[in-house]
Short mmCIF file of C-alpha atoms in Angstrom, two decimals:
data_model
loop_
_atom_site.label_atom_id
_atom_site.label_comp_id
_atom_site.label_asym_id
_atom_site.label_seq_id
_atom_site.Cartn_x
_atom_site.Cartn_y
_atom_site.Cartn_z
CA GLN A 384 -0.35 188.70 3.60
CA VAL A 385 -4.28 188.44 3.14
CA PRO A 386 -6.36 184.87 3.38
CA LEU A 387 -7.03 183.82 -0.36
CA LYS A 388 -9.96 182.15 -1.11
CA PRO A 389 -10.13 177.72 -2.06
CA GLY A 390 -8.29 177.09 -5.38
CA ARG A 391 -6.15 180.08 -5.05
CA SER A 392 -2.68 178.64 -3.72
CA LEU A 393 0.83 179.33 -5.09
CA MET A 394 0.52 175.71 -6.66
CA ASP A 395 -2.58 176.40 -7.95
CA TRP A 396 -1.00 179.42 -9.81
CA ILE A 397 1.35 177.21 -11.21
CA ARG A 398 -1.20 174.92 -12.69
CA LEU A 399 -2.91 178.02 -14.45
CA THR A 400 0.51 179.09 -15.73
CA LYS A 401 1.02 175.39 -17.39
CA SER A 402 -2.13 174.60 -18.60
CA GLY A 403 -1.90 176.68 -21.61
CA LYS A 404 -4.70 179.22 -20.79
CA ASP A 405 -4.05 182.39 -22.97
CA LEU A 406 -3.41 184.73 -19.42
CA THR A 407 -2.81 187.87 -21.27
CA GLY A 408 -5.31 188.10 -23.35
CA LEU A 409 -3.00 188.65 -26.30
CA LYS A 410 -2.81 185.42 -27.57
CA GLY A 411 0.61 184.69 -27.59
CA ARG A 412 1.52 188.25 -29.16
CA LEU A 413 4.30 190.60 -27.27
CA ILE A 414 3.57 194.52 -28.18
CA GLU A 415 5.64 197.64 -27.12
CA VAL A 416 3.20 199.24 -24.45
CA THR A 417 3.35 202.98 -24.60
CA GLU A 418 2.84 205.16 -21.50
CA ASP A 419 -0.62 205.99 -22.70
CA GLU A 420 -1.53 202.57 -23.45
CA LEU A 421 -0.40 201.14 -19.88
CA SER A 422 -2.65 203.84 -18.04
CA LYS A 423 -5.39 202.64 -19.89
CA HIS A 424 -4.96 199.49 -18.19
CA ASN A 425 -5.73 200.60 -14.10
CA LYS A 426 -8.92 198.56 -13.45
CA LYS A 427 -9.00 195.28 -11.22
CA GLU A 428 -10.53 192.95 -13.94
CA ASP A 429 -8.21 194.64 -16.59
CA CYS A 430 -4.68 195.44 -14.57
CA TRP A 431 -1.59 196.19 -16.62
CA ILE A 432 1.76 196.66 -14.10
CA CYS A 433 5.24 198.03 -15.66
CA ILE A 434 8.22 196.10 -13.97
CA ARG A 435 11.52 197.10 -15.02
CA GLY A 436 10.30 197.79 -18.62
CA PHE A 437 8.12 194.91 -19.13
CA VAL A 438 4.76 195.02 -19.06
CA TYR A 439 2.69 192.02 -17.35
CA ASN A 440 -1.21 191.53 -17.18
CA VAL A 441 -1.71 190.86 -13.55
CA THR A 442 -5.67 190.44 -14.03
CA PRO A 443 -5.57 186.61 -13.78
CA TYR A 444 -2.86 186.93 -10.68
CA MET A 445 -5.19 189.17 -8.52
CA GLU A 446 -6.96 186.70 -6.47
CA TYR A 447 -3.75 184.39 -5.95
CA HIS A 448 -1.69 187.47 -4.73
CA PRO A 449 -0.97 186.64 -1.42
CA GLY A 450 -0.69 190.06 -0.19
CA GLY A 451 -4.25 190.76 -1.57
CA GLU A 452 -5.62 192.56 -4.67
CA ASP A 453 -5.26 196.21 -3.00
CA GLU A 454 -1.59 195.85 -2.89
CA LEU A 455 -1.55 195.13 -7.12
CA MET A 456 -3.84 198.08 -7.33
CA LYS A 457 -1.21 200.38 -6.04
CA ALA A 458 0.72 200.02 -9.17
CA ALA A 459 -1.99 199.19 -11.68
CA GLY A 460 -1.87 201.14 -15.13
CA THR A 461 1.82 202.67 -13.82
CA ASP A 462 5.11 201.66 -13.56
CA GLY A 463 5.55 199.44 -10.27
CA THR A 464 9.23 198.82 -10.12
CA ASP A 465 9.84 201.57 -7.03
CA LEU A 466 6.70 199.76 -5.14
CA PHE A 467 7.79 196.36 -6.13
CA ASP A 468 11.75 196.96 -5.05
CA GLN A 469 10.21 198.01 -1.40
CA VAL A 470 8.06 195.18 -1.00
CA HIS A 471 9.13 192.12 -2.96
CA ARG A 472 12.59 192.86 -4.66
CA TRP A 473 13.44 189.15 -3.54
CA VAL A 474 10.13 187.35 -5.73
CA ASN A 475 11.24 186.04 -9.06
CA TYR A 476 8.33 187.82 -10.98
CA GLU A 477 9.83 186.99 -14.16
CA SER A 478 9.03 183.22 -13.46
CA MET A 479 5.90 184.33 -11.60
CA LEU A 480 4.24 186.08 -14.45
CA LYS A 481 6.32 185.34 -17.28
CA GLU A 482 3.15 183.65 -18.43
CA CYS A 483 1.28 186.93 -18.13
CA LEU A 484 3.78 188.67 -20.49
CA VAL A 485 2.22 191.45 -22.17
CA GLY A 486 5.47 192.84 -24.08
CA ARG A 487 7.90 195.83 -23.39
CA MET A 488 7.80 199.65 -22.59
CA ALA A 489 7.96 201.69 -25.34
CA VAL A 490 11.34 203.73 -25.39
CA LYS A 491 10.15 207.30 -24.80
CA PRO A 492 12.84 209.92 -26.71
CA ILE A 493 14.52 212.52 -24.70
CA ALA A 494 15.23 215.80 -26.29
CA ALA A 495 18.89 217.30 -25.09
CA PRO A 496 18.61 220.22 -23.91
CA LYS A 497 19.73 223.54 -26.16
CA GLY A 498 23.85 224.16 -26.19
CA LEU A 499 24.10 221.02 -24.84
CA PRO A 500 26.95 218.96 -26.37
CA LEU A 501 25.32 215.60 -28.23
CA VAL A 502 27.76 213.62 -26.87
CA LEU A 503 26.29 214.18 -23.83
CA LEU A 504 23.04 212.46 -24.44
CA ASP A 505 24.06 209.10 -23.40
CA PHE A 506 25.23 210.65 -19.90
CA PHE A 507 21.51 210.48 -18.75
CA PHE A 508 21.14 206.55 -19.30
CA LEU A 509 24.71 205.56 -18.05
CA SER A 510 24.81 203.79 -14.28
CA LYS A 511 26.47 206.09 -11.60
CA CYS A 512 29.51 204.01 -11.70
CA LYS A 513 30.53 204.08 -15.76
CA ILE A 514 28.99 207.91 -15.30
CA LEU A 515 32.78 208.38 -13.57
CA HIS A 516 33.98 206.74 -16.83
CA PHE A 517 32.08 208.71 -19.10
CA LEU A 518 32.94 212.01 -17.60
CA LEU A 519 36.79 211.64 -17.99
CA SER A 520 36.34 210.40 -21.60
CA PHE A 521 34.71 213.80 -22.77
CA MET A 522 36.16 216.00 -20.33
CA LYS A 523 37.73 217.70 -23.15
CA CYS A 524 34.39 218.60 -24.51
CA LEU A 525 33.05 219.76 -20.59
CA SER A 526 36.17 222.29 -20.70
CA ALA A 527 35.07 224.05 -24.54
CA HIS A 528 31.41 224.30 -22.93
CA PHE A 529 31.79 224.96 -19.97
CA PHE A 530 35.36 226.70 -19.32
CA SER A 531 34.34 228.35 -16.10
CA LEU A 532 33.57 225.12 -14.24
CA SER A 533 36.03 222.86 -16.19
CA ALA A 534 39.04 222.84 -13.49
CA SER A 535 36.62 221.86 -10.21
CA LEU A 536 34.53 218.96 -12.59
CA ASN A 537 37.72 217.52 -13.42
CA ASN A 538 39.27 217.60 -9.78
CA LEU A 539 36.18 216.14 -8.98
CA ASN A 540 35.94 213.80 -11.60
CA LEU A 541 39.78 212.77 -11.12
CA LEU A 542 38.77 212.72 -7.19
CA CYS A 543 35.68 209.91 -7.82
CA PHE A 544 37.48 207.91 -10.34
CA ALA A 545 40.42 207.22 -8.19
CA CYS A 546 38.23 206.76 -5.71
CA LEU A 547 36.43 204.07 -7.95
CA HIS A 548 39.74 202.57 -9.70
CA ASP A 549 41.86 202.28 -6.64
CA ILE A 550 39.55 200.86 -3.88
CA TYR A 551 40.83 197.29 -5.18
CA ASP A 552 44.42 195.42 -5.62
CA TRP A 553 45.86 192.08 -5.79
CA PHE A 554 49.56 191.07 -5.02
CA GLN A 555 50.47 187.20 -5.12
CA THR A 556 53.57 185.10 -3.61
CA ASP A 557 54.94 181.37 -4.98
CA SER A 558 51.83 180.05 -2.91
CA LEU A 559 49.22 182.84 -2.19
CA ILE A 560 47.08 185.38 -4.22
CA THR A 561 45.49 188.36 -2.11
CA VAL A 562 43.13 190.83 -3.24
CA VAL A 563 42.99 193.73 -1.04
CA ILE A 564 40.03 195.95 -1.07
CA TYR A 565 40.40 199.69 0.96
CA THR A 566 37.05 200.49 2.20
CA LYS A 567 38.19 203.63 4.02
CA GLN A 568 35.48 203.06 6.53
CA LYS A 569 36.63 202.78 9.79
CA ASP A 570 33.33 200.21 10.96
CA VAL A 571 33.85 197.13 8.51
CA ASN A 572 33.60 193.97 10.64
CA ALA A 573 32.95 190.38 9.75
CA GLU A 574 29.55 190.23 8.83
CA LEU A 575 29.99 193.19 6.16
CA VAL A 576 32.54 191.12 4.40
CA ILE A 577 30.96 188.02 2.07
CA VAL A 578 32.96 185.97 -0.09
CA ASP A 579 32.59 182.98 -2.47
CA CYS A 580 35.11 181.25 -4.25
CA GLN A 581 34.07 178.45 -6.38
CA ASP A 582 34.98 177.15 -9.85
CA LYS A 583 37.65 179.66 -10.10
CA GLN A 584 35.12 182.63 -9.83
CA LEU A 585 35.93 184.77 -7.10
CA ARG A 586 32.94 187.08 -6.15
CA GLY A 587 33.66 189.46 -2.99
CA GLU A 588 31.19 191.92 -1.76
CA ILE A 589 31.25 194.50 0.88
CA ILE A 590 28.18 196.29 2.49
CA ILE A 591 29.10 199.70 3.41
CA ASP A 592 25.23 201.13 4.92
CA ASP A 593 22.51 200.95 2.25
CA HIS A 594 25.57 200.66 -0.30
CA SER A 595 28.02 197.79 -1.69
CA TYR A 596 31.37 197.02 -3.42
CA LEU A 597 31.47 193.97 -5.53
CA VAL A 598 34.83 192.79 -6.91
CA GLU A 599 34.05 189.71 -9.33
CA VAL A 600 36.33 188.13 -11.49
CA ASP A 601 36.81 184.73 -13.08
CA LEU A 602 40.15 184.07 -12.41
CA ASP A 603 43.34 183.80 -14.32
CA HIS A 604 44.18 180.06 -12.85
CA ALA A 605 42.81 177.94 -10.24
CA VAL A 606 42.96 177.69 -6.29
CA SER A 607 42.13 175.71 -3.60
CA GLU A 608 38.71 175.79 -1.52
CA ASP A 609 40.62 177.29 1.39
CA VAL A 610 39.46 180.88 1.56
CA ALA A 611 40.86 183.37 4.13
CA VAL A 612 39.53 187.04 4.83
CA ASN A 613 41.45 189.49 7.04
CA ILE A 614 39.97 192.61 8.04
CA ALA A 615 41.99 196.01 9.79
CA GLU A 616 38.77 197.45 10.95
CA LYS A 617 40.65 200.64 12.35
CA VAL A 618 41.50 201.66 8.83
CA GLY A 619 38.71 199.45 6.62
CA LYS A 620 41.10 197.55 4.80
CA VAL A 621 39.55 193.91 3.97
CA GLU A 622 42.58 191.09 2.92
CA ILE A 623 40.67 187.71 0.21
CA ILE A 624 43.43 185.08 0.54
CA LEU A 625 43.36 182.33 -1.80
CA ASN A 626 45.69 179.53 -2.29
CA LYS A 627 47.27 178.72 -5.43
CA LYS A 628 46.93 175.06 -6.86
CA ASP A 629 49.67 175.47 -8.95
CA ASN A 630 53.05 177.42 -7.99
CA ILE A 631 53.13 179.51 -10.98
CA HIS A 632 52.86 183.24 -11.37
CA TRP A 633 49.66 184.85 -12.44
CA LYS A 634 50.08 187.55 -15.33
CA MET A 635 46.38 189.01 -14.16
CA LEU A 636 44.24 188.43 -11.72
CA GLY A 637 41.63 187.18 -14.49
CA GLN A 638 38.60 188.65 -16.36
CA PRO A 639 36.07 190.95 -14.72
CA CYS A 640 32.83 190.01 -14.54
CA GLU A 641 29.49 192.22 -15.36
CA GLY A 642 28.65 194.15 -11.98
CA HIS A 643 32.93 194.14 -11.36
CA ASN A 644 34.41 197.33 -9.30
CA THR A 645 31.14 198.69 -8.74
CA PHE A 646 29.99 200.59 -5.30
CA ILE A 647 26.10 200.98 -6.12
CA LYS A 648 22.85 200.92 -4.04
CA ARG A 649 22.26 197.38 -2.21
CA THR A 650 18.97 197.61 -3.66
CA GLU A 651 20.00 197.98 -7.34
CA ARG A 652 22.45 194.56 -6.70
CA GLY A 653 20.72 191.07 -7.42
CA LEU A 654 20.74 189.07 -4.82
CA PHE A 655 23.35 186.36 -5.26
CA TYR A 656 23.03 182.82 -4.11
CA ARG A 657 24.80 180.25 -2.99
CA LYS A 658 23.85 176.33 -2.47
CA CYS A 659 23.83 174.61 0.95
CA LYS A 660 23.28 171.54 2.34
CA LEU A 661 20.97 170.27 4.83
CA VAL A 662 23.01 168.42 7.57
CA SER A 663 20.17 168.12 10.14
CA LYS A 664 16.59 169.12 10.60
CA THR A 665 15.35 168.66 14.36
CA GLU A 666 12.11 168.94 16.02
CA VAL A 667 11.12 172.13 18.13
CA THR A 668 7.80 171.89 18.50
CA HIS A 669 4.98 169.81 16.26
CA ASP A 670 4.99 172.20 13.86
CA THR A 671 8.26 173.97 13.54
CA LYS A 672 11.78 172.34 12.83
CA LEU A 673 15.23 173.70 12.76
CA PHE A 674 17.51 173.15 9.42
CA CYS A 675 21.14 173.27 9.54
CA LEU A 676 22.58 174.54 6.86
CA MET A 677 26.25 173.83 5.73
CA LEU A 678 27.94 176.49 3.60
CA PRO A 679 29.26 176.14 0.54
CA LYS A 680 33.31 175.42 0.95
CA GLY A 681 35.36 178.96 -0.67
CA THR A 682 32.66 180.82 1.37
CA HIS A 683 32.58 183.31 3.95
CA PHE A 684 29.36 184.44 5.06
CA ARG A 685 27.92 186.12 8.56
CA VAL A 686 23.95 187.05 8.32
CA PRO A 687 24.19 189.74 10.47
CA THR A 688 21.91 190.37 13.50
CA GLY A 689 18.46 191.79 12.80
CA GLN A 690 18.69 190.61 8.85
CA HIS A 691 16.78 187.74 6.93
CA VAL A 692 18.23 185.73 3.74
CA TYR A 693 16.23 184.16 0.92
CA LEU A 694 16.03 180.59 0.12
CA LYS A 695 14.97 179.49 -3.13
CA GLN A 696 13.72 176.49 -4.77
CA ILE A 697 12.66 175.54 -7.91
CA ILE A 698 8.73 173.45 -7.44
CA ALA A 699 6.76 172.66 -10.81
CA GLY A 700 9.34 174.20 -12.59
CA THR A 701 9.13 177.31 -11.04
CA GLU A 702 11.12 179.45 -9.18
CA VAL A 703 9.90 179.87 -5.48
CA VAL A 704 11.61 182.44 -3.19
CA LYS A 705 10.67 182.96 1.17
CA PRO A 706 12.44 185.01 3.74
CA TYR A 707 13.65 183.73 6.74
CA THR A 708 15.97 184.55 9.74
CA PRO A 709 18.54 183.18 11.06
CA VAL A 710 18.91 181.87 14.61
CA LEU A 711 21.61 180.01 16.83
CA PRO A 712 21.43 176.52 17.41
CA PHE A 713 20.26 177.31 21.28
CA LEU A 714 20.08 180.04 23.43
CA PRO A 715 23.58 180.53 25.24
CA LEU A 716 23.41 180.57 28.81
CA ASP A 717 26.84 181.83 29.60
CA PHE A 718 27.33 185.37 28.24
CA GLN A 719 30.78 185.50 30.20
CA GLU A 720 32.33 185.14 26.51
CA THR A 721 31.10 186.24 23.74
CA PRO A 722 29.99 183.09 21.23
CA HIS A 723 31.83 182.99 17.81
CA HIS A 724 30.14 181.58 14.56
CA ASP A 725 31.76 179.06 13.53
CA GLY A 726 31.49 180.08 10.18
CA VAL A 727 30.04 177.49 8.62
CA HIS A 728 26.60 176.54 9.40
CA ILE A 729 23.32 178.29 9.03
CA TYR A 730 20.21 177.58 11.74
CA LEU A 731 17.33 178.59 9.94
CA MET A 732 13.75 177.70 11.96
CA ILE A 733 10.99 177.44 9.88
CA LYS A 734 7.24 176.34 10.87
CA ILE A 735 5.96 173.65 8.34
CA TYR A 736 2.05 174.57 7.09
CA SER A 737 0.38 171.41 6.26
CA HIS A 738 -1.16 173.31 2.95
CA GLY A 739 2.60 175.10 2.71
CA LEU A 740 3.66 174.51 -0.86
CA PHE A 741 6.99 176.00 0.02
CA THR A 742 7.72 174.62 3.98
CA GLN A 743 6.18 171.35 2.57
CA ALA A 744 8.89 171.20 -0.05
CA LEU A 745 11.75 172.20 2.34
CA ASP A 746 10.46 169.35 5.06
CA HIS A 747 10.78 166.82 2.24
CA LEU A 748 14.54 167.35 1.47
CA GLN A 749 16.65 164.54 2.67
CA MET A 750 20.26 165.03 4.30
CA GLY A 751 22.57 166.16 1.43
CA ASP A 752 20.32 167.85 -0.24
CA TYR A 753 20.73 170.76 -1.62
CA ILE A 754 18.75 174.65 -1.09
CA SER A 755 20.07 178.28 -2.57
CA VAL A 756 20.51 181.20 0.23
CA SER A 757 20.68 184.53 -0.87
CA ASN A 758 22.89 187.26 0.66
CA PRO A 759 21.68 188.42 3.91
CA GLU A 760 19.42 191.78 3.54
CA GLY A 761 17.41 194.19 5.93
CA ASN A 762 17.85 197.69 7.56
CA PHE A 763 18.28 196.72 11.11
CA LYS A 764 21.37 198.48 13.09
CA LYS A 765 23.01 196.95 15.99
CA SER A 766 23.65 200.88 17.12
CA GLN A 767 19.81 201.22 17.97
CA VAL A 768 20.28 198.68 20.61
CA GLN A 769 23.72 199.84 21.75
CA THR A 770 22.11 203.29 22.54
CA SER A 771 19.10 202.13 24.46
CA GLU A 772 18.84 201.13 27.96
CA ASP A 773 15.62 199.13 27.99
CA LEU A 774 14.88 196.52 25.06
CA LEU A 775 11.34 195.62 24.69
CA LEU A 776 10.59 192.67 22.06
CA LEU A 777 7.03 191.64 20.82
CA ALA A 778 7.06 188.78 18.93
CA GLY A 779 4.12 186.48 17.57
CA GLY A 780 4.74 182.80 16.72
CA THR A 781 7.93 182.50 14.27
CA GLY A 782 8.10 186.26 14.50
CA PHE A 783 10.42 185.07 17.25
CA THR A 784 13.29 184.19 14.86
CA PRO A 785 15.28 187.81 14.70
CA MET A 786 14.66 187.80 18.55
CA VAL A 787 17.15 184.99 19.03
CA LYS A 788 20.43 186.29 18.14
CA LEU A 789 18.98 190.03 19.06
CA LEU A 790 18.68 189.04 22.71
CA ASN A 791 22.15 186.96 22.60
CA PHE A 792 23.76 190.43 21.21
CA ALA A 793 21.63 191.88 23.97
CA LEU A 794 22.68 190.62 26.72
CA THR A 795 26.07 189.71 25.75
CA GLU A 796 27.52 192.89 24.31
CA VAL A 797 25.60 196.02 25.43
CA SER A 798 26.21 196.96 28.45
CA CYS A 799 24.10 200.07 29.14
CA LEU A 800 20.87 197.90 28.66
CA ARG A 801 18.76 197.65 32.15
CA THR A 802 15.91 195.68 30.83
CA VAL A 803 15.45 193.10 28.11
CA LYS A 804 11.89 192.01 28.28
CA LEU A 805 10.49 189.21 25.69
CA ILE A 806 6.29 188.97 25.21
CA PHE A 807 6.04 186.14 23.33
CA PHE A 808 2.38 185.68 21.40
CA ASN A 809 1.44 182.37 20.87
CA LYS A 810 -1.97 180.26 19.96
CA THR A 811 -1.55 177.30 22.48
CA GLU A 812 1.75 175.90 24.66
CA ASP A 813 2.69 173.37 22.64
CA ASP A 814 3.21 176.46 19.85
CA ILE A 815 6.06 177.80 22.57
CA LEU A 816 9.15 178.15 20.61
CA TRP A 817 12.50 177.17 22.80
CA ARG A 818 9.76 178.06 26.03
CA ASN A 819 12.60 176.06 28.47
CA GLN A 820 15.52 177.48 27.55
CA LEU A 821 13.73 181.24 27.50
CA GLU A 822 12.87 180.50 30.87
CA GLN A 823 16.19 178.98 31.87
CA LEU A 824 17.69 182.63 30.58
CA ALA A 825 15.09 184.72 32.68
CA HIS A 826 16.51 182.62 35.79
CA LYS A 827 20.18 182.90 34.56
CA ASP A 828 19.97 186.47 33.74
CA GLU A 829 18.32 188.77 36.03
CA ARG A 830 18.07 191.88 33.78
CA PHE A 831 15.65 189.41 31.37
CA GLU A 832 12.29 188.73 31.40
CA VAL A 833 9.93 186.60 29.60
CA GLN A 834 6.06 186.87 29.26
CA PHE A 835 4.10 184.30 27.45
CA ILE A 836 0.58 185.28 26.18
CA LEU A 837 -1.56 182.39 24.33
CA SER A 838 -4.75 183.36 22.34
CA GLN A 839 -6.27 179.80 22.85
CA PRO A 840 -5.13 178.53 26.04
CA SER A 841 -6.02 175.00 27.82
CA LYS A 842 -7.90 175.25 31.19
CA GLU A 843 -4.59 174.48 32.53
CA TRP A 844 -3.10 177.47 31.96
CA VAL A 845 -2.50 180.22 34.13
CA GLY A 846 -0.63 182.48 32.50
CA LYS A 847 -1.96 185.50 30.34
CA GLN A 848 -3.89 185.30 27.69
CA GLY A 849 -5.41 187.20 24.94
CA ARG A 850 -4.33 188.78 21.36
CA ILE A 851 -2.48 191.57 21.40
CA SER A 852 -4.14 195.01 22.40
CA SER A 853 -3.37 197.50 23.40
CA SER A 854 -4.61 197.40 26.99
CA LEU A 855 -1.97 194.29 26.87
CA LEU A 856 0.85 196.04 25.63
CA SER A 857 -0.08 199.04 28.15
CA GLU A 858 0.80 196.37 30.52
CA PHE A 859 3.96 194.69 29.88
CA VAL A 860 5.75 197.43 27.78
CA LYS A 861 7.09 199.63 30.08
CA ARG A 862 10.47 202.18 30.38
CA SER A 863 12.72 201.15 33.62
CA ARG A 864 12.36 204.71 34.17
CA ARG A 865 10.46 207.59 32.61
CA ASP A 866 13.00 209.34 30.97
CA SER A 867 15.22 206.27 29.34
CA LYS A 868 16.05 205.36 25.88
CA VAL A 869 13.37 202.83 25.02
CA LEU A 870 13.59 200.13 21.83
CA ILE A 871 10.92 198.09 21.08
CA CYS A 872 11.09 195.46 17.99
CA ILE A 873 8.45 193.76 16.93
CA CYS A 874 7.98 191.10 14.44
CA GLY A 875 5.02 188.40 13.40
CA PRO A 876 2.37 187.98 11.08
CA ALA A 877 1.24 191.59 9.20
CA PRO A 878 -1.81 191.79 10.83
CA PHE A 879 0.12 191.44 14.14
CA THR A 880 2.86 193.75 13.29
CA GLU A 881 0.73 196.57 11.89
CA GLN A 882 -1.41 196.53 14.56
CA GLY A 883 1.10 195.94 17.48
CA ILE A 884 3.12 199.07 15.51
CA GLN A 885 -0.53 201.30 15.51
CA TYR A 886 -0.67 200.17 19.69
CA LEU A 887 2.15 201.01 20.90
CA LYS A 888 2.07 204.61 18.69
CA ASP A 889 -1.48 204.90 20.39
CA LEU A 890 0.85 204.24 23.76
CA GLY A 891 3.20 207.07 23.20
CA TYR A 892 6.08 205.55 21.71
CA SER A 893 7.64 206.98 18.98
CA GLN A 894 8.39 206.25 15.43
CA GLU A 895 12.11 206.09 16.15
CA GLU A 896 11.54 204.08 19.28
CA ILE A 897 9.89 201.21 16.71
CA HIS A 898 11.42 198.91 14.62
CA ALA A 899 9.47 196.38 12.80
CA PHE A 900 11.22 193.17 10.99
CA THR A 901 9.54 192.52 7.74
CA ALA A 902 10.89 191.27 4.17
#
């Protein structure tokens, strides 16, 4: 993020979009935009960007963009969908930029390659899963034109089709409905299975690396709010067990929804939100609070270590979304037994900014109010810790939040770790989150060490002071042995993270040894 000029906050942008001012320059007209026309609008004073087939005039938004004008200019005059998905997939651009909509991109006709059957034209526009259906429907046509390949192609598509359609099944007893998903993956666990069952709609998503498989149906009959999930980790079988409200025989599971029975990249699947109830809000520091949210009944939901969720609120009629990393309610000091998630609550440690539109709205929520919480996202894998001997954590301010679960996991479940060190950067002593708990943890577990570094210390402060720098990191970021395997995790404001990564590389650490938590 970059500092914005006065009068260029999110609230100021919302006011501008509701002022009635023509932000497109087209006086309310929507036009069809060709690639050639789009490419002409590639300057700061005249910038159009295409996202998912829709073209927006982002010129008036330049000074309001939290990431700065230069980031927007990377996609100026082009299709910025891929860039947007890499950085801002969670942002509801349709709502934020609706008054900047210029129109749709013109569809560019594609000529069929010579000798290719006309029936294949649609093939190029289908999703991966639809392709599997489509290939079977015109197998005879393929055989006629590619006779030598027909047998192998037929086997390939039948195999794919079988994998797609036999991946789930369902059966019933007098009182239960059981949906079974055969993932054929040996490392499926509770954190990778997300189930939401409310108002006769069942949604079950299984995360498999960077892909996900989805079962989503409008159930044929009503079920109770109690949902159970059983996982046979060795064979990758997942059972979703529902209780019938009425002991009647179901003729079918229900009507499939869009996206049902699909296996696609997670980035291609829209974020799913469920409404969670605020049940408590406690003070952590003078400007940071711990929010406890209760999941709705009928939900099976765990946020994996190192991953984040998105909170969504409607503010002044505009949908606003922000990422946050769930934490634990406290730092467990007894690591004799792995603590179990209660399966009901999500804890979020959130800094309340005096002029922050989103966090002020959060802080004004009353007990019993609801807020939308997304499925988890992130690319951190526990295996990165499980193969390390030294774990070094660099946190700036609330960049501490992903370190909470990571600390708990490392000290509880990773026996090969020799050292776990947290270097925690803050402005003042009053800003240090969970200082007492961290000091108790360091006293309790000899593997763990915490170092507090302040940039604006009081005269009484006797600890280290300064900002993140090469000299400070060279003092504290060290391997326990010359050849030990190390993992360095870093999280904080964007400049802190970017500078930290560069300093670490300058000190000889490789990209593979560094993980930056970003959203």
